[in-house]
PDB file of C-alpha atoms and ligand atoms in Angstrom:
ATOM      1  CA  MET A  15     -27.554  12.561 -12.474  1.00 51.00           C
ATOM      2  CA  SER A  16     -24.382  11.390 -12.315  1.00 54.00           C
ATOM      3  CA  THR A  17     -23.703   7.120 -11.859  1.00 61.00           C
ATOM      4  CA  THR A  18     -21.147   7.097 -10.637  1.00 61.00           C
ATOM      5  CA  PRO A  19     -21.609   5.156  -6.586  1.00 64.00           C
ATOM      6  CA  PRO A  20     -19.803   7.128  -3.958  1.00 67.00           C
ATOM      7  CA  PRO A  21     -15.970   6.922  -2.741  1.00 70.00           C
ATOM      8  CA  ARG A  22     -15.473   4.041   0.161  1.00 89.00           C
ATOM      9  CA  ALA A  23     -12.237   3.950   0.324  1.00 97.00           C
ATOM     10  CA  ARG A  24      -9.797   5.889   2.582  1.00 98.00           C
ATOM     11  CA  LEU A  25      -7.534   8.667   1.535  1.00 98.00           C
ATOM     12  CA  ILE A  26      -4.071   7.793   1.488  1.00 98.00           C
ATOM     13  CA  ASP A  27      -3.120  11.399   2.346  1.00 98.00           C
ATOM     14  CA  GLY A  28       0.432  11.356  -0.010  1.00 98.00           C
ATOM     15  CA  LYS A  29       1.048  14.753   1.876  1.00 98.00           C
ATOM     16  CA  ALA A  30       0.963  14.605   5.015  1.00 98.00           C
ATOM     17  CA  ILE A  31       3.214  11.276   4.837  1.00 98.00           C
ATOM     18  CA  ALA A  32       5.742  13.083   3.267  1.00 98.00           C
ATOM     19  CA  LYS A  33       5.365  16.283   5.605  1.00 98.00           C
ATOM     20  CA  SER A  34       6.194  14.226   8.725  1.00 98.00           C
ATOM     21  CA  LEU A  35       9.411  12.070   6.433  1.00 98.00           C
ATOM     22  CA  LYS A  36      10.517  16.166   5.484  1.00 98.00           C
ATOM     23  CA  HIS A  37      10.157  16.495   9.545  1.00 98.00           C
ATOM     24  CA  GLU A  38      12.379  14.046  10.689  1.00 98.00           C
ATOM     25  CA  VAL A  39      15.082  14.423   8.163  1.00 98.00           C
ATOM     26  CA  ARG A  40      15.281  18.248   8.978  1.00 98.00           C
ATOM     27  CA  GLY A  41      15.482  17.131  12.906  1.00 98.00           C
ATOM     28  CA  ALA A  42      18.629  14.055  11.635  1.00 98.00           C
ATOM     29  CA  ILE A  43      20.429  16.982   9.241  1.00 98.00           C
ATOM     30  CA  GLU A  44      20.255  19.298  12.691  1.00 98.00           C
ATOM     31  CA  ALA A  45      20.819  16.594  15.197  1.00 97.00           C
ATOM     32  CA  MET A  46      23.840  16.064  13.371  1.00 97.00           C
ATOM     33  CA  VAL A  47      25.425  19.628  12.102  1.00 97.00           C
ATOM     34  CA  ALA A  48      24.932  20.408  16.073  1.00 97.00           C
ATOM     35  CA  SER A  49      27.026  16.306  16.428  1.00 96.00           C
ATOM     36  CA  GLY A  50      30.152  18.289  13.578  1.00 96.00           C
ATOM     37  CA  ALA A  51      29.509  16.298  11.102  1.00 97.00           C
ATOM     38  CA  ARG A  52      29.296  18.726   7.761  1.00 97.00           C
ATOM     39  CA  ARG A  53      25.548  20.107   6.609  1.00 98.00           C
ATOM     40  CA  PRO A  54      24.465  17.606   2.817  1.00 98.00           C
ATOM     41  CA  GLY A  55      25.175  18.272   0.140  1.00 98.00           C
ATOM     42  CA  LEU A  56      22.302  17.672  -3.113  1.00 98.00           C
ATOM     43  CA  ALA A  57      23.441  18.201  -6.885  1.00 98.00           C
ATOM     44  CA  VAL A  58      20.578  19.088  -9.147  1.00 98.00           C
ATOM     45  CA  VAL A  59      20.976  19.114 -12.560  1.00 98.00           C
ATOM     46  CA  LEU A  60      19.044  19.895 -15.182  1.00 98.00           C
ATOM     47  CA  VAL A  61      19.823  19.863 -18.318  1.00 98.00           C
ATOM     48  CA  GLY A  62      17.031  22.109 -21.207  1.00 98.00           C
ATOM     49  CA  ASN A  63      13.801  23.481 -20.476  1.00 96.00           C
ATOM     50  CA  ASN A  64      11.647  20.678 -20.461  1.00 96.00           C
ATOM     51  CA  PRO A  65       8.380  22.546 -18.910  1.00 94.00           C
ATOM     52  CA  ALA A  66       7.333  19.126 -15.941  1.00 94.00           C
ATOM     53  CA  SER A  67      11.251  19.222 -15.376  1.00 96.00           C
ATOM     54  CA  GLU A  68      11.240  22.819 -14.366  1.00 96.00           C
ATOM     55  CA  VAL A  69       8.852  22.309 -12.296  1.00 95.00           C
ATOM     56  CA  TYR A  70       9.969  18.552 -10.557  1.00 95.00           C
ATOM     57  CA  VAL A  71      13.428  20.056 -10.015  1.00 97.00           C
ATOM     58  CA  ARG A  72      12.596  23.478  -8.466  1.00 97.00           C
ATOM     59  CA  ASN A  73      10.216  21.158  -6.246  1.00 96.00           C
ATOM     60  CA  LYS A  74      13.240  19.034  -5.093  1.00 96.00           C
ATOM     61  CA  ARG A  75      15.882  22.493  -4.150  1.00 96.00           C
ATOM     62  CA  ARG A  76      12.909  24.518  -2.440  1.00 97.00           C
ATOM     63  CA  SER A  77      12.172  21.445  -0.728  1.00 97.00           C
ATOM     64  CA  CYS A  78      16.144  20.604  -0.072  1.00 97.00           C
ATOM     65  CA  GLU A  79      15.418  24.368   1.533  1.00 97.00           C
ATOM     66  CA  GLU A  80      13.117  23.134   3.935  1.00 97.00           C
ATOM     67  CA  VAL A  81      14.607  20.677   5.503  1.00 98.00           C
ATOM     68  CA  GLY A  82      18.190  21.653   5.881  1.00 98.00           C
ATOM     69  CA  LEU A  83      20.288  20.549   2.657  1.00 98.00           C
ATOM     70  CA  ILE A  84      22.380  22.218   0.837  1.00 98.00           C
ATOM     71  CA  SER A  85      20.979  22.178  -2.708  1.00 97.00           C
ATOM     72  CA  VAL A  86      23.170  23.586  -5.752  1.00 98.00           C
ATOM     73  CA  ALA A  87      22.496  23.933  -8.432  1.00 96.00           C
ATOM     74  CA  TYR A  88      22.775  22.877 -11.729  1.00 98.00           C
ATOM     75  CA  ASP A  89      20.904  24.044 -15.118  1.00 98.00           C
ATOM     76  CA  LEU A  90      22.326  23.399 -18.412  1.00 98.00           C
ATOM     77  CA  PRO A  91      21.446  24.605 -22.007  1.00 98.00           C
ATOM     78  CA  ALA A  92      19.629  21.947 -24.266  1.00 98.00           C
ATOM     79  CA  THR A  93      21.953  21.956 -26.794  1.00 98.00           C
ATOM     80  CA  ALA A  94      25.362  20.911 -23.946  1.00 98.00           C
ATOM     81  CA  SER A  95      26.937  18.147 -24.922  1.00 98.00           C
ATOM     82  CA  GLU A  96      26.380  14.494 -23.733  1.00 98.00           C
ATOM     83  CA  ALA A  97      30.326  14.574 -22.701  1.00 98.00           C
ATOM     84  CA  GLU A  98      29.748  17.757 -20.986  1.00 98.00           C
ATOM     85  CA  LEU A  99      27.968  16.526 -18.664  1.00 98.00           C
ATOM     86  CA  LEU A 100      29.747  13.697 -17.942  1.00 98.00           C
ATOM     87  CA  SER A 101      32.909  15.729 -17.585  1.00 98.00           C
ATOM     88  CA  LEU A 102      30.788  18.342 -15.402  1.00 98.00           C
ATOM     89  CA  LEU A 103      29.368  14.342 -13.609  1.00 99.00           C
ATOM     90  CA  ARG A 104      32.965  13.405 -12.891  1.00 98.00           C
ATOM     91  CA  GLU A 105      33.829  17.297 -11.257  1.00 98.00           C
ATOM     92  CA  LEU A 106      30.141  15.932  -8.963  1.00 98.00           C
ATOM     93  CA  ASN A 107      31.441  12.604  -7.876  1.00 98.00           C
ATOM     94  CA  ASP A 108      34.945  14.459  -6.597  1.00 98.00           C
ATOM     95  CA  GLU A 109      33.689  16.926  -5.193  1.00 98.00           C
ATOM     96  CA  PRO A 110      33.537  16.457  -1.141  1.00 98.00           C
ATOM     97  CA  SER A 111      31.010  18.587  -0.119  1.00 98.00           C
ATOM     98  CA  ILE A 112      28.204  16.688  -2.319  1.00 98.00           C
ATOM     99  CA  ASP A 113      26.839  13.512  -1.079  1.00 98.00           C
ATOM    100  CA  GLY A 114      24.134  13.201  -4.090  1.00 98.00           C
ATOM    101  CA  ILE A 115      24.264  13.633  -7.588  1.00 98.00           C
ATOM    102  CA  LEU A 116      20.224  14.694  -9.400  1.00 98.00           C
ATOM    103  CA  VAL A 117      20.241  14.334 -13.393  1.00 98.00           C
ATOM    104  CA  GLN A 118      16.426  15.207 -13.964  1.00 98.00           C
ATOM    105  CA  LEU A 119      14.766  12.473 -16.265  1.00 96.00           C
ATOM    106  CA  PRO A 120      14.337  12.833 -19.962  1.00 96.00           C
ATOM    107  CA  LEU A 121      17.012  14.073 -21.007  1.00 98.00           C
ATOM    108  CA  PRO A 122      17.359  15.851 -24.703  1.00 98.00           C
ATOM    109  CA  PRO A 123      17.767  13.058 -27.072  1.00 97.00           C
ATOM    110  CA  HIS A 124      21.163  13.640 -28.201  1.00 98.00           C
ATOM    111  CA  ILE A 125      22.299  12.518 -25.113  1.00 98.00           C
ATOM    112  CA  ARG A 126      22.534   8.740 -23.830  1.00 98.00           C
ATOM    113  CA  GLY A 127      19.889   8.084 -20.128  1.00 97.00           C
ATOM    114  CA  ARG A 128      22.366   5.515 -19.034  1.00 97.00           C
ATOM    115  CA  ALA A 129      25.789   6.110 -20.179  1.00 98.00           C
ATOM    116  CA  VAL A 130      24.874   9.668 -17.689  1.00 98.00           C
ATOM    117  CA  ILE A 131      23.169   7.743 -14.677  1.00 98.00           C
ATOM    118  CA  GLU A 132      26.292   4.860 -15.234  1.00 98.00           C
ATOM    119  CA  ALA A 133      28.778   7.474 -15.247  1.00 98.00           C
ATOM    120  CA  ILE A 134      27.406   8.647 -10.949  1.00 98.00           C
ATOM    121  CA  ASP A 135      29.531   7.247  -8.237  1.00 98.00           C
ATOM    122  CA  PRO A 136      27.257   4.904  -6.821  1.00 98.00           C
ATOM    123  CA  ALA A 137      27.373   6.081  -3.152  1.00 98.00           C
ATOM    124  CA  LYS A 138      25.604   9.698  -4.607  1.00 98.00           C
ATOM    125  CA  ASP A 139      23.716   8.025  -6.464  1.00 98.00           C
ATOM    126  CA  VAL A 140      20.075   9.388  -4.592  1.00 98.00           C
ATOM    127  CA  ASP A 141      17.924   8.650  -7.100  1.00 98.00           C
ATOM    128  CA  GLY A 142      18.524   5.050  -6.539  1.00 98.00           C
ATOM    129  CA  LEU A 143      18.973   4.002 -10.235  1.00 98.00           C
ATOM    130  CA  HIS A 144      22.613   3.247 -11.094  1.00 98.00           C
ATOM    131  CA  PRO A 145      22.525  -0.551 -12.078  1.00 98.00           C
ATOM    132  CA  TYR A 146      24.848  -1.791  -8.845  1.00 98.00           C
ATOM    133  CA  ASN A 147      21.942   0.186  -6.880  1.00 98.00           C
ATOM    134  CA  LEU A 148      19.563  -1.658  -8.336  1.00 98.00           C
ATOM    135  CA  GLY A 149      21.127  -4.333  -8.617  1.00 98.00           C
ATOM    136  CA  ARG A 150      21.221  -4.669  -4.883  1.00 98.00           C
ATOM    137  CA  LEU A 151      17.782  -4.116  -4.744  1.00 98.00           C
ATOM    138  CA  ALA A 152      17.438  -7.422  -6.809  1.00 98.00           C
ATOM    139  CA  GLN A 153      19.636  -8.524  -4.117  1.00 98.00           C
ATOM    140  CA  ARG A 154      17.722  -8.367  -0.577  1.00 98.00           C
ATOM    141  CA  GLU A 155      20.752  -5.433   0.365  1.00 98.00           C
ATOM    142  CA  PRO A 156      19.587  -2.507  -0.861  1.00 98.00           C
ATOM    143  CA  LEU A 157      21.000   0.766  -0.300  1.00 98.00           C
ATOM    144  CA  LEU A 158      20.842   3.879  -2.086  1.00 98.00           C
ATOM    145  CA  ARG A 159      16.526   3.146  -3.543  1.00 98.00           C
ATOM    146  CA  ALA A 160      15.199   4.769  -6.831  1.00 98.00           C
ATOM    147  CA  CYS A 161      12.534   7.375  -4.716  1.00 98.00           C
ATOM    148  CA  THR A 162       9.143   7.157  -6.219  1.00 98.00           C
ATOM    149  CA  PRO A 163       8.927   2.774  -5.494  1.00 98.00           C
ATOM    150  CA  TYR A 164      10.600   3.655  -2.302  1.00 98.00           C
ATOM    151  CA  GLY A 165       8.481   6.468  -0.711  1.00 98.00           C
ATOM    152  CA  VAL A 166       5.323   4.284  -2.092  1.00 98.00           C
ATOM    153  CA  ILE A 167       7.058   1.497   0.641  1.00 98.00           C
ATOM    154  CA  LYS A 168       6.843   4.548   2.955  1.00 98.00           C
ATOM    155  CA  MET A 169       3.626   5.162   2.431  1.00 98.00           C
ATOM    156  CA  LEU A 170       2.119   1.768   3.321  1.00 98.00           C
ATOM    157  CA  GLN A 171       4.014   0.880   6.342  1.00 98.00           C
ATOM    158  CA  HIS A 172       2.492   5.117   7.356  1.00 97.00           C
ATOM    159  CA  ILE A 173      -1.131   3.018   7.046  1.00 98.00           C
ATOM    160  CA  GLY A 174       0.087  -0.302   8.729  1.00 98.00           C
ATOM    161  CA  ILE A 175      -0.265  -2.249   4.979  1.00 98.00           C
ATOM    162  CA  SER A 176       2.509  -4.790   4.693  1.00 98.00           C
ATOM    163  CA  PRO A 177       2.730  -6.189   1.767  1.00 98.00           C
ATOM    164  CA  ARG A 178       3.655  -9.182   2.649  1.00 98.00           C
ATOM    165  CA  GLY A 179       1.711 -12.995   1.589  1.00 98.00           C
ATOM    166  CA  MET A 180      -0.449  -9.713  -0.625  1.00 98.00           C
ATOM    167  CA  GLU A 181      -1.510 -10.544  -4.075  1.00 98.00           C
ATOM    168  CA  ALA A 182       1.032  -7.560  -5.493  1.00 99.00           C
ATOM    169  CA  VAL A 183      -0.437  -6.001  -9.727  1.00 99.00           C
ATOM    170  CA  VAL A 184       2.580  -3.935 -10.924  1.00 99.00           C
ATOM    171  CA  VAL A 185       1.260  -1.726 -14.620  1.00 98.00           C
ATOM    172  CA  GLY A 186       3.695  -0.607 -16.460  1.00 98.00           C
ATOM    173  CA  ALA A 187       7.794  -1.793 -16.465  1.00 98.00           C
ATOM    174  CA  SER A 188      10.124   1.605 -16.599  1.00 97.00           C
ATOM    175  CA  SER A 189      13.135   1.405 -15.697  1.00 96.00           C
ATOM    176  CA  ILE A 190      12.725   4.031 -13.375  1.00 95.00           C
ATOM    177  CA  VAL A 191       9.527   2.956 -11.894  1.00 98.00           C
ATOM    178  CA  GLY A 192       7.859  -0.058 -12.231  1.00 98.00           C
ATOM    179  CA  ARG A 193      10.329  -2.105 -13.066  1.00 98.00           C
ATOM    180  CA  PRO A 194      11.947  -0.745  -9.395  1.00 98.00           C
ATOM    181  CA  MET A 195       8.669  -0.823  -7.161  1.00 98.00           C
ATOM    182  CA  ALA A 196       8.171  -4.894  -8.767  1.00 98.00           C
ATOM    183  CA  LEU A 197      11.731  -5.462  -6.533  1.00 98.00           C
ATOM    184  CA  GLU A 198      10.584  -3.195  -3.696  1.00 98.00           C
ATOM    185  CA  LEU A 199       6.567  -5.237  -3.532  1.00 98.00           C
ATOM    186  CA  LEU A 200       9.597  -9.024  -3.801  1.00 98.00           C
ATOM    187  CA  LEU A 201      11.299  -7.256  -1.434  1.00 98.00           C
ATOM    188  CA  ALA A 202       8.275  -7.005   1.521  1.00 98.00           C
ATOM    189  CA  GLY A 203       7.164 -10.675   0.137  1.00 98.00           C
ATOM    190  CA  ALA A 204       4.092  -9.653  -1.792  1.00 99.00           C
ATOM    191  CA  THR A 205       3.732 -12.140  -4.871  1.00 98.00           C
ATOM    192  CA  THR A 206       3.843 -10.051  -7.511  1.00 98.00           C
ATOM    193  CA  THR A 207       3.174  -9.366 -11.329  1.00 98.00           C
ATOM    194  CA  VAL A 208       4.828  -6.748 -13.879  1.00 98.00           C
ATOM    195  CA  CYS A 209       2.362  -6.548 -16.803  1.00 98.00           C
ATOM    196  CA  HIS A 210       3.818  -4.080 -19.500  1.00 98.00           C
ATOM    197  CA  THR A 211       3.173  -3.136 -23.413  1.00 96.00           C
ATOM    198  CA  GLN A 212       2.923  -7.076 -23.874  1.00 98.00           C
ATOM    199  CA  THR A 213       0.753  -8.185 -20.923  1.00 98.00           C
ATOM    200  CA  ARG A 214      -2.624 -10.028 -22.684  1.00 98.00           C
ATOM    201  CA  ASN A 215      -5.259  -9.101 -20.061  1.00 98.00           C
ATOM    202  CA  LEU A 216      -4.387  -6.088 -18.792  1.00 98.00           C
ATOM    203  CA  GLU A 217      -8.059  -5.847 -17.329  1.00 98.00           C
ATOM    204  CA  ALA A 218      -7.797  -9.105 -15.914  1.00 98.00           C
ATOM    205  CA  GLN A 219      -4.362  -9.020 -14.116  1.00 98.00           C
ATOM    206  CA  VAL A 220      -5.437  -6.002 -12.532  1.00 98.00           C
ATOM    207  CA  GLY A 221      -8.709  -7.613 -11.007  1.00 98.00           C
ATOM    208  CA  ARG A 222      -6.548  -9.650  -9.981  1.00 98.00           C
ATOM    209  CA  ALA A 223      -4.560  -7.435  -7.704  1.00 98.00           C
ATOM    210  CA  GLU A 224      -5.165  -7.306  -3.588  1.00 98.00           C
ATOM    211  CA  LEU A 225      -2.555  -3.951  -4.231  1.00 99.00           C
ATOM    212  CA  LEU A 226      -1.955  -2.583  -7.397  1.00 99.00           C
ATOM    213  CA  VAL A 227       0.288   0.122  -8.161  1.00 99.00           C
ATOM    214  CA  VAL A 228      -0.024   1.826 -11.932  1.00 98.00           C
ATOM    215  CA  ALA A 229       2.432   3.745 -14.035  1.00 98.00           C
ATOM    216  CA  ILE A 230       1.884   3.344 -17.158  1.00 98.00           C
ATOM    217  CA  GLY A 231       2.098   7.080 -18.216  1.00 97.00           C
ATOM    218  CA  ARG A 232      -1.654   7.399 -19.535  1.00 97.00           C
ATOM    219  CA  PRO A 233      -4.782   9.251 -18.406  1.00 98.00           C
ATOM    220  CA  GLN A 234      -7.052   7.489 -16.673  1.00 98.00           C
ATOM    221  CA  MET A 235      -6.281   4.164 -18.450  1.00 98.00           C
ATOM    222  CA  VAL A 236      -7.174   2.034 -15.416  1.00 98.00           C
ATOM    223  CA  LEU A 237     -10.789   1.282 -15.253  1.00 98.00           C
ATOM    224  CA  GLY A 238     -12.662   1.804 -11.406  1.00 98.00           C
ATOM    225  CA  ALA A 239     -14.160  -1.338 -12.145  1.00 98.00           C
ATOM    226  CA  TRP A 240     -11.798  -3.380 -13.193  1.00 98.00           C
ATOM    227  CA  ILE A 241      -9.836  -3.328  -9.373  1.00 98.00           C
ATOM    228  CA  ARG A 242     -11.293  -5.803  -7.218  1.00 98.00           C
ATOM    229  CA  PRO A 243     -13.637  -4.621  -4.101  1.00 97.00           C
ATOM    230  CA  GLY A 244     -11.827  -3.312  -1.033  1.00 98.00           C
ATOM    231  CA  ALA A 245      -8.217  -3.258  -2.891  1.00 98.00           C
ATOM    232  CA  VAL A 246      -5.012  -0.966  -2.046  1.00 98.00           C
ATOM    233  CA  VAL A 247      -4.677   1.283  -4.147  1.00 98.00           C
ATOM    234  CA  ILE A 248      -1.529   3.308  -5.642  1.00 99.00           C
ATOM    235  CA  ASP A 249      -1.546   6.088  -8.524  1.00 98.00           C
ATOM    236  CA  ILE A 250       1.672   7.242  -9.636  1.00 98.00           C
ATOM    237  CA  GLY A 251       0.597   8.454 -12.614  1.00 97.00           C
ATOM    238  CA  ILE A 252       0.473  12.768 -13.283  1.00 96.00           C
ATOM    239  CA  HIS A 253      -1.543  14.085 -15.859  1.00 96.00           C
ATOM    240  CA  ARG A 254      -2.913  17.791 -17.269  1.00 95.00           C
ATOM    241  CA  LEU A 255      -6.512  17.013 -18.733  1.00 96.00           C
ATOM    242  CA  PRO A 256      -7.562  20.035 -21.013  1.00 96.00           C
ATOM    243  CA  GLY A 257      -9.799  21.889 -19.089  1.00 96.00           C
ATOM    244  CA  GLY A 258      -6.746  21.420 -16.693  1.00 96.00           C
ATOM    245  CA  LYS A 259      -7.262  19.169 -14.107  1.00 97.00           C
ATOM    246  CA  LEU A 260      -4.784  17.070 -12.828  1.00 97.00           C
ATOM    247  CA  VAL A 261      -5.408  13.230 -13.315  1.00 98.00           C
ATOM    248  CA  GLY A 262      -3.598   9.659 -12.426  1.00 98.00           C
ATOM    249  CA  ASP A 263      -2.789   6.231 -14.234  1.00 98.00           C
ATOM    250  CA  ILE A 264      -6.467   5.524 -12.760  1.00 98.00           C
ATOM    251  CA  GLU A 265      -9.909   6.595 -13.215  1.00 98.00           C
ATOM    252  CA  PHE A 266      -9.961   7.921  -9.308  1.00 98.00           C
ATOM    253  CA  ALA A 267     -13.751   8.348  -8.776  1.00 97.00           C
ATOM    254  CA  ALA A 268     -15.294   4.748  -9.788  1.00 98.00           C
ATOM    255  CA  ALA A 269     -11.665   3.402  -7.865  1.00 98.00           C
ATOM    256  CA  ALA A 270     -12.318   4.642  -5.198  1.00 98.00           C
ATOM    257  CA  ALA A 271     -16.096   3.419  -4.818  1.00 97.00           C
ATOM    258  CA  ARG A 272     -14.526   0.229  -5.097  1.00 97.00           C
ATOM    259  CA  ALA A 273     -11.023   0.191  -3.515  1.00 98.00           C
ATOM    260  CA  ALA A 274     -10.803   0.478   0.225  1.00 98.00           C
ATOM    261  CA  TRP A 275      -7.625   2.998   0.072  1.00 98.00           C
ATOM    262  CA  ILE A 276      -6.376   4.874  -3.087  1.00 98.00           C
ATOM    263  CA  THR A 277      -3.277   7.987  -3.795  1.00 98.00           C
ATOM    264  CA  PRO A 278      -5.437  10.815  -4.348  1.00 98.00           C
ATOM    265  CA  VAL A 279      -3.721  12.804  -7.369  1.00 98.00           C
ATOM    266  CA  PRO A 280      -2.323  15.803  -7.091  1.00 97.00           C
ATOM    267  CA  GLY A 281      -0.988  14.927  -3.177  1.00 97.00           C
ATOM    268  CA  GLY A 282      -0.430  11.145  -3.228  1.00 98.00           C
ATOM    269  CA  VAL A 283       3.067   9.619  -4.728  1.00 98.00           C
ATOM    270  CA  GLY A 284       4.374  12.933  -5.800  1.00 97.00           C
ATOM    271  CA  PRO A 285       5.058  14.574  -2.637  1.00 97.00           C
ATOM    272  CA  MET A 286       6.708  11.445  -1.857  1.00 98.00           C
ATOM    273  CA  THR A 287       8.377  10.891  -4.257  1.00 98.00           C
ATOM    274  CA  ILE A 288      10.604  14.224  -3.020  1.00 98.00           C
ATOM    275  CA  ALA A 289      10.646  13.391   0.164  1.00 98.00           C
ATOM    276  CA  THR A 290      12.620  10.670  -0.238  1.00 98.00           C
ATOM    277  CA  LEU A 291      14.989  12.284  -2.407  1.00 98.00           C
ATOM    278  CA  LEU A 292      15.232  14.398   0.868  1.00 98.00           C
ATOM    279  CA  ASN A 293      15.576  11.474   2.794  1.00 98.00           C
ATOM    280  CA  ASN A 294      18.505   9.830   0.448  1.00 98.00           C
ATOM    281  CA  THR A 295      20.482  12.381   0.566  1.00 98.00           C
ATOM    282  CA  LEU A 296      20.360  12.225   4.139  1.00 98.00           C
ATOM    283  CA  GLU A 297      21.248   8.544   4.102  1.00 98.00           C
ATOM    284  CA  ALA A 298      23.839   9.230   1.840  1.00 98.00           C
ATOM    285  CA  SER A 299      26.114  12.300   3.200  1.00 98.00           C
ATOM    286  CA  THR A 300      25.672  10.030   6.475  1.00 98.00           C
ATOM    287  CA  ARG A 301      26.937   7.321   5.014  1.00 98.00           C
ATOM    288  CA  ARG A 302      29.288   8.874   3.450  1.00 97.00           C
ATOM    289  CA  GLN A 303      30.371  10.562   6.749  1.00 96.00           C
ATOM    290  CA  ALA A 304      30.770   7.133   8.460  1.00 93.00           C
ATOM    291  CA  LEU A 305      33.486   5.781   5.977  1.00 83.00           C
ATOM    292  CA  LYS A 306      35.348   9.045   6.287  1.00 83.00           C
ATOM    293  CA  SER A 307      36.129   8.801   9.474  1.00 82.00           C
ATOM    294  CA  ALA A 308      36.101   5.519   9.315  1.00 82.00           C
ATOM    295  CA  GLY A 309      39.941   6.167   7.152  1.00 73.00           C
TER     296      GLY A 309
HETATM  297  N1  LIG B 408      11.689  12.517 -13.752  1.00 59.27           N
HETATM  298  C1  LIG B 408      10.954  11.944 -14.104  1.00 59.27           C
HETATM  299  N2  LIG B 408      10.383  10.909 -11.810  1.00 59.27           N
HETATM  300  C2  LIG B 408      12.538  11.721 -11.839  1.00 59.27           C
HETATM  301  C3  LIG B 408      12.935  10.384 -11.039  1.00 59.27           C
HETATM  302  O1  LIG B 408      12.375  10.451  -9.928  1.00 59.27           O
HETATM  303  N3  LIG B 408      14.283  11.144 -10.804  1.00 59.27           N
HETATM  304  C4  LIG B 408      14.466  11.886 -12.532  1.00 59.27           C
HETATM  305  N4  LIG B 408      16.157  11.803 -11.817  1.00 59.27           N
HETATM  306  N5  LIG B 408      13.892  11.949 -12.990  1.00 59.27           N
HETATM  307  C5  LIG B 408      12.399  11.755 -13.432  1.00 59.27           C
END
């Protein structure tokens, strides 16, 4: 007999929210092109053959087609040098028809991620990971915003939850997700705590959270019993268990028995990341084309 109590949480349907965001992006692109503007273009760069990255990149390229963005693929071998990649980025920075540049991470170990991110023109940094764009977010004047954290904010807006004044806890302090997530929540007015590998009592921190965002990259590490009853719970992890099942960083069924709202895995945050990338590319293109016509 199962001891897991029945779920009380409402599911945050990222797939459906992403679909409606993509629909908006598509409409905006068609309106923009109808008014004589150039169709936005996104360069998606993949280095090597990381199987998970190949899947993500394929999804990103397919989603571009769905919304009417031009996607240009650059697939470099795992043996490509850092200098070759940087030289490609310089070309893409100078290419007027390209509005966004996305280099899929992680990169092979001989290439410095930092050098690559910093080589992208901040105006084309649709991943929002360039220090300029992260700095703008830290200073409450965001321009291009990191896709996964911004996608989470859009998801919360969609279900009518404002982080303002909430006790928010982010578990995970990575540069791609945890840190920009904390900056987003701070901007949105939450009292924000960031937990990381040195945090002493993770369970106690998680238990305080009215809004919990977990991005630690370990399957089901946050136990359902830790969740504060009535919390809003966002799971950014995705892992395939040996049996083939996809799970997040949170023990889902037990967490869903306590939370008020929870994201499923899959079908939660993942689709929002891609929809936000498309939205960022539209924004970058709109801004670049406006600047160009302003002379
Ligand atoms: N790898 C995992 N997440 C991301 C992301 O948001 N952007 C890029 N470029 N690579 C990733």
